[in-house]
Coordinates of C-alpha atoms in Angstrom, one line a residue:
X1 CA 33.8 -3.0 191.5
X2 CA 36.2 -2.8 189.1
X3 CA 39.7 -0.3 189.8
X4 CA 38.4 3.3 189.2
X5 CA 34.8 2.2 190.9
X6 CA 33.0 0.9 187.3
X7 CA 30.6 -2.2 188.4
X8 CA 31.0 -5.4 186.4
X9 CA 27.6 -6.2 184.8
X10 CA 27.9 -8.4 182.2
X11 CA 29.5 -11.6 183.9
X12 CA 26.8 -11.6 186.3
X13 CA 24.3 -11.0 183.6
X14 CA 26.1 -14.4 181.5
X15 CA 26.2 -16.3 184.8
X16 CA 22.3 -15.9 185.5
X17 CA 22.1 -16.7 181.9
X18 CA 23.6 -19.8 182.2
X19 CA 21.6 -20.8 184.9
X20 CA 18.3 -20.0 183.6
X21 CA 19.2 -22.7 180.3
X22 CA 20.2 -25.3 183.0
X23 CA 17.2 -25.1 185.0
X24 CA 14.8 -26.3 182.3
X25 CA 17.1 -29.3 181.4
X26 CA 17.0 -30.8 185.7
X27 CA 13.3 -31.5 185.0
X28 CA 12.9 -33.0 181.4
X29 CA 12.3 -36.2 180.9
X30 CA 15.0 -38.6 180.0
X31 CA 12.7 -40.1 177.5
X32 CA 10.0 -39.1 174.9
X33 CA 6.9 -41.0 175.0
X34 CA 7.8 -42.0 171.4
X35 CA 11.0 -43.0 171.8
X36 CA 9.4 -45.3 175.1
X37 CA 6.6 -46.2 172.3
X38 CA 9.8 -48.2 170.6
X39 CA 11.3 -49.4 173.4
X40 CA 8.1 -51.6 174.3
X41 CA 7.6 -52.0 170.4
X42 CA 11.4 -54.4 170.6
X43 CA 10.1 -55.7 173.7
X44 CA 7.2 -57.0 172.0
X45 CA 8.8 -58.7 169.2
X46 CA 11.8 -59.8 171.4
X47 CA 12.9 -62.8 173.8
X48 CA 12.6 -62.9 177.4
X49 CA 12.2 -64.5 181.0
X50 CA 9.5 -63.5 183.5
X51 CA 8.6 -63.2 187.3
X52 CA 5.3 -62.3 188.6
X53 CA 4.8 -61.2 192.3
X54 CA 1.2 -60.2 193.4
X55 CA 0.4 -58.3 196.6
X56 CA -2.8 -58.5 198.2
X57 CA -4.5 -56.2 200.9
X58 CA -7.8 -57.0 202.0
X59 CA -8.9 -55.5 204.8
X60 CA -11.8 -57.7 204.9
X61 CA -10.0 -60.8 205.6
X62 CA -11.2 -63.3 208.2
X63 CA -7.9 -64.3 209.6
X64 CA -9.3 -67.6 211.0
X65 CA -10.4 -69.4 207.5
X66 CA -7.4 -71.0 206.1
X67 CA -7.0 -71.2 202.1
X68 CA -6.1 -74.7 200.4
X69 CA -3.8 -75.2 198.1
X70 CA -1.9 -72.3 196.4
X71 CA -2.8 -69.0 196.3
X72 CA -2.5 -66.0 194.0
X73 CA 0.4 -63.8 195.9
X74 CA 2.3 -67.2 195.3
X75 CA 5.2 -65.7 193.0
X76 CA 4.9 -67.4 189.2
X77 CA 7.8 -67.5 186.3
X78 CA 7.3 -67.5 182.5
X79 CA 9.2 -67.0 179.4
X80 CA 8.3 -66.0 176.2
X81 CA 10.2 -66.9 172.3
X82 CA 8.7 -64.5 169.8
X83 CA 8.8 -66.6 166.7
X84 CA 7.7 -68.5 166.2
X85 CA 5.3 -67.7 169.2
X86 CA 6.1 -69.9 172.4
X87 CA 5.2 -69.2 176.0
X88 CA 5.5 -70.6 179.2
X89 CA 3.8 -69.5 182.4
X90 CA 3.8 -71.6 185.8
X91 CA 4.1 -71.1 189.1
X92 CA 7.9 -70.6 190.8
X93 CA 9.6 -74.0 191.4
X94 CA 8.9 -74.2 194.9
X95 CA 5.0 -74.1 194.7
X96 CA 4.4 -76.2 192.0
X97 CA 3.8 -79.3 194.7
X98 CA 1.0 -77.4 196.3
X99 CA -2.4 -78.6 195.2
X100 CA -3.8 -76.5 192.4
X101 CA -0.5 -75.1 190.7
X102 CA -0.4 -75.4 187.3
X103 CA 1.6 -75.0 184.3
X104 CA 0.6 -73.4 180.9
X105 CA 2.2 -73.5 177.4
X106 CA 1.4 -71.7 173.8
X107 CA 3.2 -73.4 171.3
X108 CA 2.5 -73.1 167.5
X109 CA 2.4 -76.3 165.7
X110 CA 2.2 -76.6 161.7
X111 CA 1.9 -72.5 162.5
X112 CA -1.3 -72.5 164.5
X113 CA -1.2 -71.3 167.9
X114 CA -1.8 -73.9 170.4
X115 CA -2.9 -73.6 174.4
X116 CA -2.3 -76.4 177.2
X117 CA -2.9 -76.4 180.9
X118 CA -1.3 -78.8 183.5
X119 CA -2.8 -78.7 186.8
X120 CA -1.5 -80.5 190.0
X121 CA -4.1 -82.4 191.8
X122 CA -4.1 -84.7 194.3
X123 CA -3.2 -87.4 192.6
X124 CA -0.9 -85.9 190.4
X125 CA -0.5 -83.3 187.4
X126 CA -2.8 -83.9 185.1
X127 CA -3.2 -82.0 181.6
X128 CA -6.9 -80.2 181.7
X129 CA -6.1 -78.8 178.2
X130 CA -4.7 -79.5 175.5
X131 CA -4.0 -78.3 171.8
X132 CA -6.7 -75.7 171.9
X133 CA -6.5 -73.1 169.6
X134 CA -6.1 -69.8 170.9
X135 CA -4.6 -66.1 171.1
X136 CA -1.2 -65.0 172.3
X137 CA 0.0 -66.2 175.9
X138 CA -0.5 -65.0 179.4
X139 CA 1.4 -62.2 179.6
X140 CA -1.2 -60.4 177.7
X141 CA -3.8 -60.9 180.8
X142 CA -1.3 -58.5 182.5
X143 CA -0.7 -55.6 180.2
X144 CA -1.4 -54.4 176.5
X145 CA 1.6 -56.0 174.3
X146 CA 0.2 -54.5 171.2
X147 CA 0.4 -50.8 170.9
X148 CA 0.0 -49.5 175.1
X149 CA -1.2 -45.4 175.1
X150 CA 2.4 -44.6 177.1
X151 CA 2.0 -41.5 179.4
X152 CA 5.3 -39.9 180.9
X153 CA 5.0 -40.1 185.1
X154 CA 8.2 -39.6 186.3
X155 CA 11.8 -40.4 186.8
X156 CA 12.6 -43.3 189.7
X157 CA 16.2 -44.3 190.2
X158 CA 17.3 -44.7 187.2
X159 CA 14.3 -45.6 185.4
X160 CA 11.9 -43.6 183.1
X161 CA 8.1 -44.4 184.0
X162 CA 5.4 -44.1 181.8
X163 CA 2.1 -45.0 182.6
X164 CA -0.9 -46.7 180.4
X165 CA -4.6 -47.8 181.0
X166 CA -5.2 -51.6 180.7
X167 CA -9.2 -52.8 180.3
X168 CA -9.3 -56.4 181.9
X169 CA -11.6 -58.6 183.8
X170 CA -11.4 -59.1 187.4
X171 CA -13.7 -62.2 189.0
X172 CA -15.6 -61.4 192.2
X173 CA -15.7 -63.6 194.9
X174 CA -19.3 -62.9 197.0
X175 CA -18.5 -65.1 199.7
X176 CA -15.4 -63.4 200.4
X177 CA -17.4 -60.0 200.6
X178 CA -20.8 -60.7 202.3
X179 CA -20.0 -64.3 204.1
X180 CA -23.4 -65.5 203.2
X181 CA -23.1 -69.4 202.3
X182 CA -25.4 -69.0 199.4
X183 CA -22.9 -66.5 197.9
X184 CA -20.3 -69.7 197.9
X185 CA -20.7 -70.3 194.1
X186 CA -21.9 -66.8 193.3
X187 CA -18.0 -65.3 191.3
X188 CA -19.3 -63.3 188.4
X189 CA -16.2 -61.7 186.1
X190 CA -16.0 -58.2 185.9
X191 CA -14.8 -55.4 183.7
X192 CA -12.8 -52.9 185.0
X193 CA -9.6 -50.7 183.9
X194 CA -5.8 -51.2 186.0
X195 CA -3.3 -48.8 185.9
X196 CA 0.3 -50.1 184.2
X197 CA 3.6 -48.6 185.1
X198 CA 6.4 -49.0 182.4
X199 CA 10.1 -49.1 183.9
X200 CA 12.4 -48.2 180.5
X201 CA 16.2 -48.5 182.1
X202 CA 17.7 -44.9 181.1
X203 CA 21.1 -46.8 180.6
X204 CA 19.9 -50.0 178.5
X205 CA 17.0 -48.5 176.9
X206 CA 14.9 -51.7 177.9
X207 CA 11.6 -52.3 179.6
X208 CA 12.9 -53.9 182.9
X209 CA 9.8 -54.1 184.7
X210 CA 6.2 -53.3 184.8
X211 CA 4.1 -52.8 188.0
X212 CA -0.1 -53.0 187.9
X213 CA -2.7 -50.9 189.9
X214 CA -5.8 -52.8 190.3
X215 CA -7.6 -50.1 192.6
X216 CA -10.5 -49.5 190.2
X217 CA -11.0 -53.2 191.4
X218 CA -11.0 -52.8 194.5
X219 CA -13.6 -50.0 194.8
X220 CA -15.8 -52.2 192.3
X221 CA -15.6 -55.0 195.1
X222 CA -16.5 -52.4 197.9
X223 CA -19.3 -50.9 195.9
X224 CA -20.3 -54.6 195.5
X225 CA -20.1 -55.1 199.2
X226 CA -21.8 -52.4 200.1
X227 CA -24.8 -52.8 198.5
X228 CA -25.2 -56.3 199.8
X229 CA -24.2 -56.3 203.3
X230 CA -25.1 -52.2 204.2
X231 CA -28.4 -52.5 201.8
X232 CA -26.8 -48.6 200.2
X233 CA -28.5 -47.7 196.8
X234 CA -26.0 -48.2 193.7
X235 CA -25.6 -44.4 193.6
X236 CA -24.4 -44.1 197.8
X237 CA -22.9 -47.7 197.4
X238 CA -20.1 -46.2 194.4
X239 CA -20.0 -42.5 196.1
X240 CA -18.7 -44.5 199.3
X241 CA -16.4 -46.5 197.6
X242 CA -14.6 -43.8 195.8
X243 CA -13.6 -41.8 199.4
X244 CA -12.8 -44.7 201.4
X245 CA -9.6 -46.1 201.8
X246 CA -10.6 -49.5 203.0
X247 CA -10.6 -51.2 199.9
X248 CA -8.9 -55.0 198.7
X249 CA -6.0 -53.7 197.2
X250 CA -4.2 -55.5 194.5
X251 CA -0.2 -54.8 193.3
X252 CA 0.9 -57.1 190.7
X253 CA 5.1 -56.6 189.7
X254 CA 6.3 -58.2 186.6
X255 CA 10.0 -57.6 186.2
X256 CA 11.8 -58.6 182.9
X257 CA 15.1 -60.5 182.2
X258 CA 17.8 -62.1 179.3
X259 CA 16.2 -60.0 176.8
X260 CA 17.0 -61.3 173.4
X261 CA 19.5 -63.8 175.8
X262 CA 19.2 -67.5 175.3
X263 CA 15.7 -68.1 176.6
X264 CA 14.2 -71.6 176.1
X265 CA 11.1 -73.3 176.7
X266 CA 10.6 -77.5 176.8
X267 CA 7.4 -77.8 175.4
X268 CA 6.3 -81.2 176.3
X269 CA 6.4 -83.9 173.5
X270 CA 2.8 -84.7 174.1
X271 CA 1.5 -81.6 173.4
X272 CA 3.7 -81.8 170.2
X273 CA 2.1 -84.9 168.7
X274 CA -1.1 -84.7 170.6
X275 CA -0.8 -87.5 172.2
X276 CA -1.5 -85.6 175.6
X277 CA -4.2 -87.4 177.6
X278 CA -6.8 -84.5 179.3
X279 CA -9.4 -84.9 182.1
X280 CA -12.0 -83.7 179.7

């Protein structure tokens, strides 16, 4: 009350104004999904180093079997030189003893696109490919690299995520689902659709990490399972598998570094001149 008992209005009025412009602002997005849409554009056409980190949960694991060799949560590196196209992809320095890791390379030669494969065996690595035509690296096993349908999710610590589908092929291991012996060789490939998380850095504007979904997978491998160890119809077999929660679970993180930094790759003379001896 002002000094003669008039009430003051208008500064509340203003105030709650004020206010009501903020409040709109907390929960906008940092980022557009076309301004993200360029951000993964650069990425594409840029330089940069790579760590992949898979996470497995399987519930139907037999904890007495013991795998061989290396296995896929081992954590793998790569690198990638746009132009002309180059890519590396291995596994991280301290697996690549274990029987079974291997190393792949793109390289373009005479501007063709070229695809080798060292594996380690037991006598050795040992290239299984070599100078095979072919299309762009591994990286794009993992997530579109060509024009992804970004989806704003949310804002995480710093980060802007936007979310895209991702049609891939998964391979399906019977023997690991039913335990029948006949099933040993039985792995037929899959299509299904993953889920891919974008990470844009707010500050940096850069694509810093990406983090894959596979649970479509997963209920495809418990619908599988259920129709050959519970004998359920197709139809009861996928209506299951879409409510339960006991499903292999698969979490793949790829985070990204020295964008546009000095990132090399040694491609190995012999895949160079093709002099590189294979096993086939």
């Amino acid at each position: 009350m002002r000094k003669g008992g008039k009430p003051v209005k208008r500064k509340v009025v203003f105030l709650s104004a004020t206010v009501l412009l903020l409040l709109p602002a907390c929960g906008r997005e940092t980022m557009t999904e076309e301004e993200a849409g360029e951000v993964v554009e650069e990425f594409n056409n840029g330089d940069f180093r790579y760590s992949i980190k898979t996470e497995i949960e399987d519930p139907y694991e037999d904890p007495d079997v013991t795998s061989v060799g290396i296995g896929p949560e081992a954590p793998m590196e790569g690198a990638v030189i746009h132009s002309p196209y180059t890519e590396y992809l291995g596994w991280a320095e301290e697996e690549r003893d274990q029987q079974g890791a291997s190393e792949m390379f793109w390289y373009t030669v005479d501007g063709q696109l070229k695809y080798a494969m060292r594996i380690n065996l037991t006598d050795g690595p040992q290239w299984m490919i070599a100078g095979v035509d072919t299309d762009r690296g591994g990286l794009d096993d993992y997530m579109d690299r060509s024009d992804p349908e970004l989806i704003y999710d949310r804002e995480e610590d710093g980060y802007t995520v936007f979310t895209a589908p991702f049609e891939t092929q998964g391979q399906v291991s019977m023997y690991s689902l039913t335990g029948d012996e006949e099933d040993a060789e039985n792995n037929p490939m899959l299509p299904y659709t993953c889920t891919v998380e974008y990470y844009i850095n707010n500050d940096s504007r850069t694509l810093d990490r990406v983090v894959i979904d596979r649970e479509e997978f997963g209920r495809i491998c418990e619908k599988l399972r259920l129709m050959e160890v519970e004998g359920l119809s197709e139809e009861e077999a996928k209506a299951q598998a879409e409510e339960t929660e006991d499903i292999i679970r698969m979490t793949t993180t790829i985070e990204f570094t020295d964008f546009n930094g000095d990132v090399q790759i040694d491609v190995p003379e012999e895949l160079l001149d093709g002099t590189a001896d294979t096993l086939q």
